[in-house]
Coordinates of C-alpha atoms and ligand atoms in Angstrom, one line a residue:
X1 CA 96.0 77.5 124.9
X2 CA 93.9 75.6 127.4
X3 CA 91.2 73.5 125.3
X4 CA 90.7 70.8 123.5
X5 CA 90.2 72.3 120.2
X6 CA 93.0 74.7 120.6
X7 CA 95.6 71.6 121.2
X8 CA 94.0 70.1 118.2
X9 CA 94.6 72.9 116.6
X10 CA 98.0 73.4 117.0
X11 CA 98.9 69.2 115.9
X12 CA 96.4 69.8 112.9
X13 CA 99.1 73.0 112.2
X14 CA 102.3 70.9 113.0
X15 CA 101.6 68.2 110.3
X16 CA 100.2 71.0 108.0
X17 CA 101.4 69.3 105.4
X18 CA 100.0 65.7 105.8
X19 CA 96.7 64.0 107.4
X20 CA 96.6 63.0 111.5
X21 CA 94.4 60.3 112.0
X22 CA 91.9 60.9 114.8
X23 CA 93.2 58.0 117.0
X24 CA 96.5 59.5 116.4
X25 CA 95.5 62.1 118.0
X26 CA 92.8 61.3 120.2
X27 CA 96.2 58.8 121.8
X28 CA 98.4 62.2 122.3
X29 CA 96.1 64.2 123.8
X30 CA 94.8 61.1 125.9
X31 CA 90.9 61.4 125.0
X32 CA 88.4 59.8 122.7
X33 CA 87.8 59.6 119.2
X34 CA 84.3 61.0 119.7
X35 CA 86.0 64.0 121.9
X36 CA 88.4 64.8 118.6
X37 CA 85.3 64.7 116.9
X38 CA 83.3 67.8 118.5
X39 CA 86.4 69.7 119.1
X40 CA 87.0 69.7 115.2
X41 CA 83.5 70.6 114.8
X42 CA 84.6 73.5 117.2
X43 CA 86.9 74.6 115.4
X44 CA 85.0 74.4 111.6
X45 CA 82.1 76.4 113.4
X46 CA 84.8 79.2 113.8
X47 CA 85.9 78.8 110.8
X48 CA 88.3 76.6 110.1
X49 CA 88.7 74.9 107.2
X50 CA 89.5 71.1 107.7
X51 CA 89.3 68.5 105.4
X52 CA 88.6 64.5 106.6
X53 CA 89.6 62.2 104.3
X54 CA 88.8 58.1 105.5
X55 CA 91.3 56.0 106.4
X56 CA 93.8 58.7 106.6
X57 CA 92.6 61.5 109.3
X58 CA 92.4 65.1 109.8
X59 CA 94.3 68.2 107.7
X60 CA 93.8 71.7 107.9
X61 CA 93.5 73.5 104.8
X62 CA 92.4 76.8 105.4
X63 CA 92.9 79.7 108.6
X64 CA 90.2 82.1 109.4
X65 CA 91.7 85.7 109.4
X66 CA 91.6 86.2 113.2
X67 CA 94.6 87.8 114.7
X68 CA 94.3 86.3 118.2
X69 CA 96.5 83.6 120.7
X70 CA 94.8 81.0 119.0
X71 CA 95.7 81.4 115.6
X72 CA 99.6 83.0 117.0
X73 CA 101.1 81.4 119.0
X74 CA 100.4 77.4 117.6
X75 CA 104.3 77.1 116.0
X76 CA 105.3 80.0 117.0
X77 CA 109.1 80.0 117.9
X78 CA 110.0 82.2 120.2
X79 CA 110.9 82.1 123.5
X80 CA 110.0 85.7 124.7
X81 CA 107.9 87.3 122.3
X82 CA 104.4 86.8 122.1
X83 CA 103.9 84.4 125.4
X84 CA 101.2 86.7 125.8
X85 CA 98.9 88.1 123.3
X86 CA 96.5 90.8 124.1
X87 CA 93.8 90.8 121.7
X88 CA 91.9 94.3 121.4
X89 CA 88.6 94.7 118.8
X90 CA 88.9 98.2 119.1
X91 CA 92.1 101.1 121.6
X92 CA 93.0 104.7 120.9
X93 CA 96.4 103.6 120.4
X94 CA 97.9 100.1 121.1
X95 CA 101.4 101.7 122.0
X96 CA 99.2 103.9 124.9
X97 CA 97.6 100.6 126.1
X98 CA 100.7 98.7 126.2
X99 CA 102.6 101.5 127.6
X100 CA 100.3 101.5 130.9
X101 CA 100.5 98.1 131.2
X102 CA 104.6 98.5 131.5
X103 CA 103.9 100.6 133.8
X104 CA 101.8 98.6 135.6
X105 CA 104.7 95.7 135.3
X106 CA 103.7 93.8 132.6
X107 CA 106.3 91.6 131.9
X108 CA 109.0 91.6 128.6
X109 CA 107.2 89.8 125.7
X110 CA 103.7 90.9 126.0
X111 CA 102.0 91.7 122.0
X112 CA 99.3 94.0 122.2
X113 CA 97.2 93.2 119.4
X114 CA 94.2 95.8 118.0
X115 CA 91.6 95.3 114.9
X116 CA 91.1 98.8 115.2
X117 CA 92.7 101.5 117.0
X118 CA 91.1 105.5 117.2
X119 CA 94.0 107.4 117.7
X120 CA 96.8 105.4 116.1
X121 CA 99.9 107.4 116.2
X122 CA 102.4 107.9 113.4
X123 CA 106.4 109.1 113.6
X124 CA 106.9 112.9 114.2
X125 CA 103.0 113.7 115.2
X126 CA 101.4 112.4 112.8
X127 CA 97.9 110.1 112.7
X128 CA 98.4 106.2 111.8
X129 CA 95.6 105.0 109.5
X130 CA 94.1 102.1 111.2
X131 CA 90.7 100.8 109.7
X132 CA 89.7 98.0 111.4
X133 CA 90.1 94.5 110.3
X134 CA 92.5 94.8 107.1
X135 CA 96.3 95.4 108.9
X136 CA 98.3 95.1 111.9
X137 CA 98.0 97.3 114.7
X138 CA 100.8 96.1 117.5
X139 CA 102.6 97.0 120.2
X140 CA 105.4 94.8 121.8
X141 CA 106.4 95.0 125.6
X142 CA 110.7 95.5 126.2
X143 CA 113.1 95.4 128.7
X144 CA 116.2 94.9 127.0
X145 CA 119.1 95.7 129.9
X146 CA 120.9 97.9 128.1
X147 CA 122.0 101.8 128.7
X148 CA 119.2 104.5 127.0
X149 CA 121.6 105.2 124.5
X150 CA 121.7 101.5 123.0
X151 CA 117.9 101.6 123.1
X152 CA 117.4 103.7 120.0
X153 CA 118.6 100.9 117.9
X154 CA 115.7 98.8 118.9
X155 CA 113.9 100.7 115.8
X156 CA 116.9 99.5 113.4
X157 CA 116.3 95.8 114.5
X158 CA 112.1 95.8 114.2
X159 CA 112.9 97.2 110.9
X160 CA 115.4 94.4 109.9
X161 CA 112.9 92.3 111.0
X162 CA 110.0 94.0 109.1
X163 CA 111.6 93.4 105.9
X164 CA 113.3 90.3 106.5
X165 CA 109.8 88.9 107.0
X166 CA 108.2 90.1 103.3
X167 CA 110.9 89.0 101.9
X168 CA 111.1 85.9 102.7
X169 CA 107.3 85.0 103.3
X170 CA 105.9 86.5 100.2
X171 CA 109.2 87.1 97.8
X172 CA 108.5 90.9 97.6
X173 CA 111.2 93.4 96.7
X174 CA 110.8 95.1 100.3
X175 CA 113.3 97.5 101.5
X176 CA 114.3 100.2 104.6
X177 CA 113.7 103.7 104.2
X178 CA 115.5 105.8 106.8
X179 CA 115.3 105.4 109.7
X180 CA 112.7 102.5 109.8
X181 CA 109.8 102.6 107.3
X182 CA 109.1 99.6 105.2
X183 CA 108.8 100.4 101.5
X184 CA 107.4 97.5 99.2
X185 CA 108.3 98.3 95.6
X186 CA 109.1 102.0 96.5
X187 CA 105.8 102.6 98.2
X188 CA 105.1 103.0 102.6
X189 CA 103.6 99.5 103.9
X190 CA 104.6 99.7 107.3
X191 CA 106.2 102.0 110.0
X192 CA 107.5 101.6 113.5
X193 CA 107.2 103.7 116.5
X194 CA 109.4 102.9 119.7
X195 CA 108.9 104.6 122.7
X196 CA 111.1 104.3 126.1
X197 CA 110.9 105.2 129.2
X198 CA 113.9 104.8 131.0
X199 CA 115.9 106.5 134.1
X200 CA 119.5 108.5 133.5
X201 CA 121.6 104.7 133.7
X202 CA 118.7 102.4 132.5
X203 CA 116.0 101.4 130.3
X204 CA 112.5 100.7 132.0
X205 CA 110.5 99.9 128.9
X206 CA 110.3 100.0 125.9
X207 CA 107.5 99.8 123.7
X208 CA 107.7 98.7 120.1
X209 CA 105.1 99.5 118.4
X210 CA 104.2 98.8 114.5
X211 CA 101.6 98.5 111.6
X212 CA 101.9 97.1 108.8
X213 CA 99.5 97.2 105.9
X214 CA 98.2 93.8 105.3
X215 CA 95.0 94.0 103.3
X216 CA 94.4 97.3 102.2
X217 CA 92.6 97.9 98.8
X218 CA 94.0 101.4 97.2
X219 CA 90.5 102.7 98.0
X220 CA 91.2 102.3 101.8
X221 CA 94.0 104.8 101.5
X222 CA 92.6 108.1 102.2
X223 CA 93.3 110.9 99.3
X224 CA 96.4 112.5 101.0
X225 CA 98.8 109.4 101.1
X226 CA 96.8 107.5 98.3
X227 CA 99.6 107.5 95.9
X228 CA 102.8 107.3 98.4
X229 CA 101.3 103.8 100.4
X230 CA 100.3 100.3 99.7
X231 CA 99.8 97.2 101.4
X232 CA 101.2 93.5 100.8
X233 CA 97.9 92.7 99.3
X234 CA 98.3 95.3 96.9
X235 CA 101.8 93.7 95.6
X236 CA 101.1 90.2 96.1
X237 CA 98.1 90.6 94.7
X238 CA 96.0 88.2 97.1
X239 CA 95.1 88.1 100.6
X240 CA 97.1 87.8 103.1
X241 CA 96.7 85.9 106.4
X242 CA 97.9 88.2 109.1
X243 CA 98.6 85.8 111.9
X244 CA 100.8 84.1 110.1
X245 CA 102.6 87.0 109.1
X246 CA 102.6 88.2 112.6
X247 CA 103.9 85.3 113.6
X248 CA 107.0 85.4 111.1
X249 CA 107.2 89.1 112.4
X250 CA 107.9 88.1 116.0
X251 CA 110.2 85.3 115.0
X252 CA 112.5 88.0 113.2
X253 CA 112.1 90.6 115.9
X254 CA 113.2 87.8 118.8
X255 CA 116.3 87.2 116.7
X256 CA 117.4 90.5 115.8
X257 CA 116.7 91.5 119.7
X258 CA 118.6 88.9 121.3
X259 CA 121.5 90.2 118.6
X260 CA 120.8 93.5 119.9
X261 CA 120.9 92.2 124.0
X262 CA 124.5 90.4 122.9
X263 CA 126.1 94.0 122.2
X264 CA 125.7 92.8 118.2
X265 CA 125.4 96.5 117.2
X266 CA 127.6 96.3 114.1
X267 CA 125.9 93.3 112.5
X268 CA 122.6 94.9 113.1
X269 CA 123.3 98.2 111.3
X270 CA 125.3 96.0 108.4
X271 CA 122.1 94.1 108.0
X272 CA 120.1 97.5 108.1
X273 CA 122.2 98.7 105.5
X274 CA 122.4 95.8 103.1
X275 CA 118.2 96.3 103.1
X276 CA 118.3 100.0 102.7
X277 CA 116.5 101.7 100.2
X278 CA 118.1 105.3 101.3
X279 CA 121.9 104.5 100.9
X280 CA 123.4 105.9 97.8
X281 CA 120.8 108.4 96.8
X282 CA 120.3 111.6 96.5
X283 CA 117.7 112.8 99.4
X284 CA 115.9 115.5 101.2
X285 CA 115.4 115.3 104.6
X286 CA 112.7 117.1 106.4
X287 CA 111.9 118.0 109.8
X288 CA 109.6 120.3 111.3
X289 CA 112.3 123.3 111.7
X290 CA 114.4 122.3 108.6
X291 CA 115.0 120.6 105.7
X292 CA 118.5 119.1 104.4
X293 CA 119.3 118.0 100.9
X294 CA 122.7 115.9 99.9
X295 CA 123.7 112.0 99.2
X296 CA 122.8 109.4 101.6
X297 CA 126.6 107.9 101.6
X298 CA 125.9 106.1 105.1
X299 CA 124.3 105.8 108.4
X300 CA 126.6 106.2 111.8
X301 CA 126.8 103.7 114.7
X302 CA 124.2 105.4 116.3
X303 CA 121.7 105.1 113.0
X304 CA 122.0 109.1 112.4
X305 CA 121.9 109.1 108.6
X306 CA 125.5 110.4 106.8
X307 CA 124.7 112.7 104.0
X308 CA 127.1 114.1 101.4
X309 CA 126.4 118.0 101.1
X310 CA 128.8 120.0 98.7
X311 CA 131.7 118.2 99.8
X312 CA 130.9 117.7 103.5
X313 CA 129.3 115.1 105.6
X314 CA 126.8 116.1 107.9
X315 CA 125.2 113.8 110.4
X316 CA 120.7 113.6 110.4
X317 CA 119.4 112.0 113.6
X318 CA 115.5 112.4 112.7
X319 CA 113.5 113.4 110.3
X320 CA 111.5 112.0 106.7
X321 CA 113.7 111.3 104.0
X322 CA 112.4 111.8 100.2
X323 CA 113.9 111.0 97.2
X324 CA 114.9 113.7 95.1
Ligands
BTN1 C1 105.2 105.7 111.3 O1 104.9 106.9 111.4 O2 105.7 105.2 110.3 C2 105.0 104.8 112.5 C3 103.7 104.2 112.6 C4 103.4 103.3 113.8 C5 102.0 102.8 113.9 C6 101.8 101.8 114.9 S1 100.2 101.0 114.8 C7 100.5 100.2 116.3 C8 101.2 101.2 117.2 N1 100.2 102.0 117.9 C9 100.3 103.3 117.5 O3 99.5 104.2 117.9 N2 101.2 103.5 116.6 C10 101.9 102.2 116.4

């Protein structure tokens, strides 16, 4: 955030809620009235909308739906997460392209951000739907220093996150399924796909990677998961601005991480479980070589889902979990 619009932007954000006078301004950013001016005139030409009112200054009343640094990171409170946004129109796979920047040393905190990815990839194989412009297509960079076996429950706390965010930013009955898809009134809005690399005593990278349907029409779906998927337009039943849910997003993840860096396993997997949509019923797990039926009583302090099977409890470590 270099400009002059952009750090007009991001005062005209901070006092959403009332006017800034231009000389206000124009005395905090040490420039002229005149300078405030054109940069606001920027800013309408791409497409914000900001209201002047005489006598009383400047407020911003409407965000164009860009997902970029500009629109981000203005209020954004983290202090890792999201530093640096990478703003893509179109990748194969944003978890690919963020994955060779790791590798390249790209530093913890980078968001790679696409409108549209190719090849997105899904859990277990599969293809991620990602028509361009309507959702989220993201990949985070990590390099929690932690052992590869405490780096699985990275997926517990994006998931936390996930559905800590709908929650509270749109008041939607959002819930986990096992072992980290986001379910909005029983139906798939987002998923999450981690990948590591790491050596035998430590974690390289990580990269979280997510998408979350944000303004998907039910025509959008294709056929196949048409009936099983929505988006949080669908349930809120308006548009939705996806920076600013983004920027919520990151705000969760950054707090459940730093948990998750402290060695705050338990309170993690407490917090997965109080948003579970899995625990206490009766499932059927699938996996490509086999499929397990029984009671989801719990999950264990690795994540592997507990089920109750005649009697017994047997332990699930992947897999896609239906209802039965
Ligand atoms: C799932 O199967 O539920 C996980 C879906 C993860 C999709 C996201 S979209 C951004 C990132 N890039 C990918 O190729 N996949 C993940």
């Amino acid at each position: 955030m270099s400009n002059q619009s952009d750090k007009i932007l991001s005062l005209l954000i901070k006092h959403r809620d009332s006017y800034t006078s231009g000389q206000a301004m124009a005395d905090s950013l040490g420039i002229t009235r005149a300078a405030i001016w054109k940069a606001i005139e920027i800013l309408r030409a791409d497409g914000y909308d900001i209201e002047s009112v005489k006598a009383k200054g400047y407020r911003l009343v409407g965000v164009p739906d860009i997902l970029g640094e500009r629109e981000i990171l203005p209020g954004l409170r983290t202090t890792v997460l999201g530093k640096r946004i990478i703003r893509l129109s179109e990748v194969d796979s944003t978890n690919t392209y963020a994955s060779k920047l790791a590798v390249d040393g790209e530093p913890e905190g980078t968001v790679v951000i696409a409108e549209h990815q190719t090849a997105g990839r899904g859990r277990l194989g599969r293809k991620w739907v990602s028509p361009p412009g309507l959702n989220i297509y993201a990949s985070i960079i990590l390099r929690p220093k932690v052992p590869p076996r405490d780096a699985p429950l990275i997926t517990f706390v994006a998931a936390v996150a996930l559905a800590r965010t709908v929650r509270e930013l749109y008041k939607l009955d959002a819930g986990i399924k096992w072992p980290n898809d986001l379910l909005i009134n029983g139906r798939k809005s987002a998923g999450i796909l981690t990948e590591m690399s790491a050596e035998p005593e430590l974690v390289r990278h990580i990269i979280l990677g997510f998408g979350i349907n944000v303004n998907m029409s039910r025509d959008d779906f294709p056929e196949e998961i048409k009936d099983l998927s929505t988006s949080v337009m669908l349930e809120l039943g308006r548009k939705v601005n996806r920076a600013e849910l983004m920027r919520r997003f990151l705000e969760e993840i950054e707090k459940s991480y730093l948990m998750m860096i402290d060695g705050k396993r338990a309170e993690i997997l407490n917090e997965w479980r109080s948003l579970s949509v899995t625990l206490g019923h009766n499932v059927r797990v699938t996996s490509l070589a086999w499929e397990k039926a029984g009671f989801a009583s719990d999950i264990d302090p690795e994540g592997g889902l507990i089920l109750e099977v005649d009697g017994r409890y047997e332990t699930v470590t992947s897999g896609d979990v239906g209802f039965i």
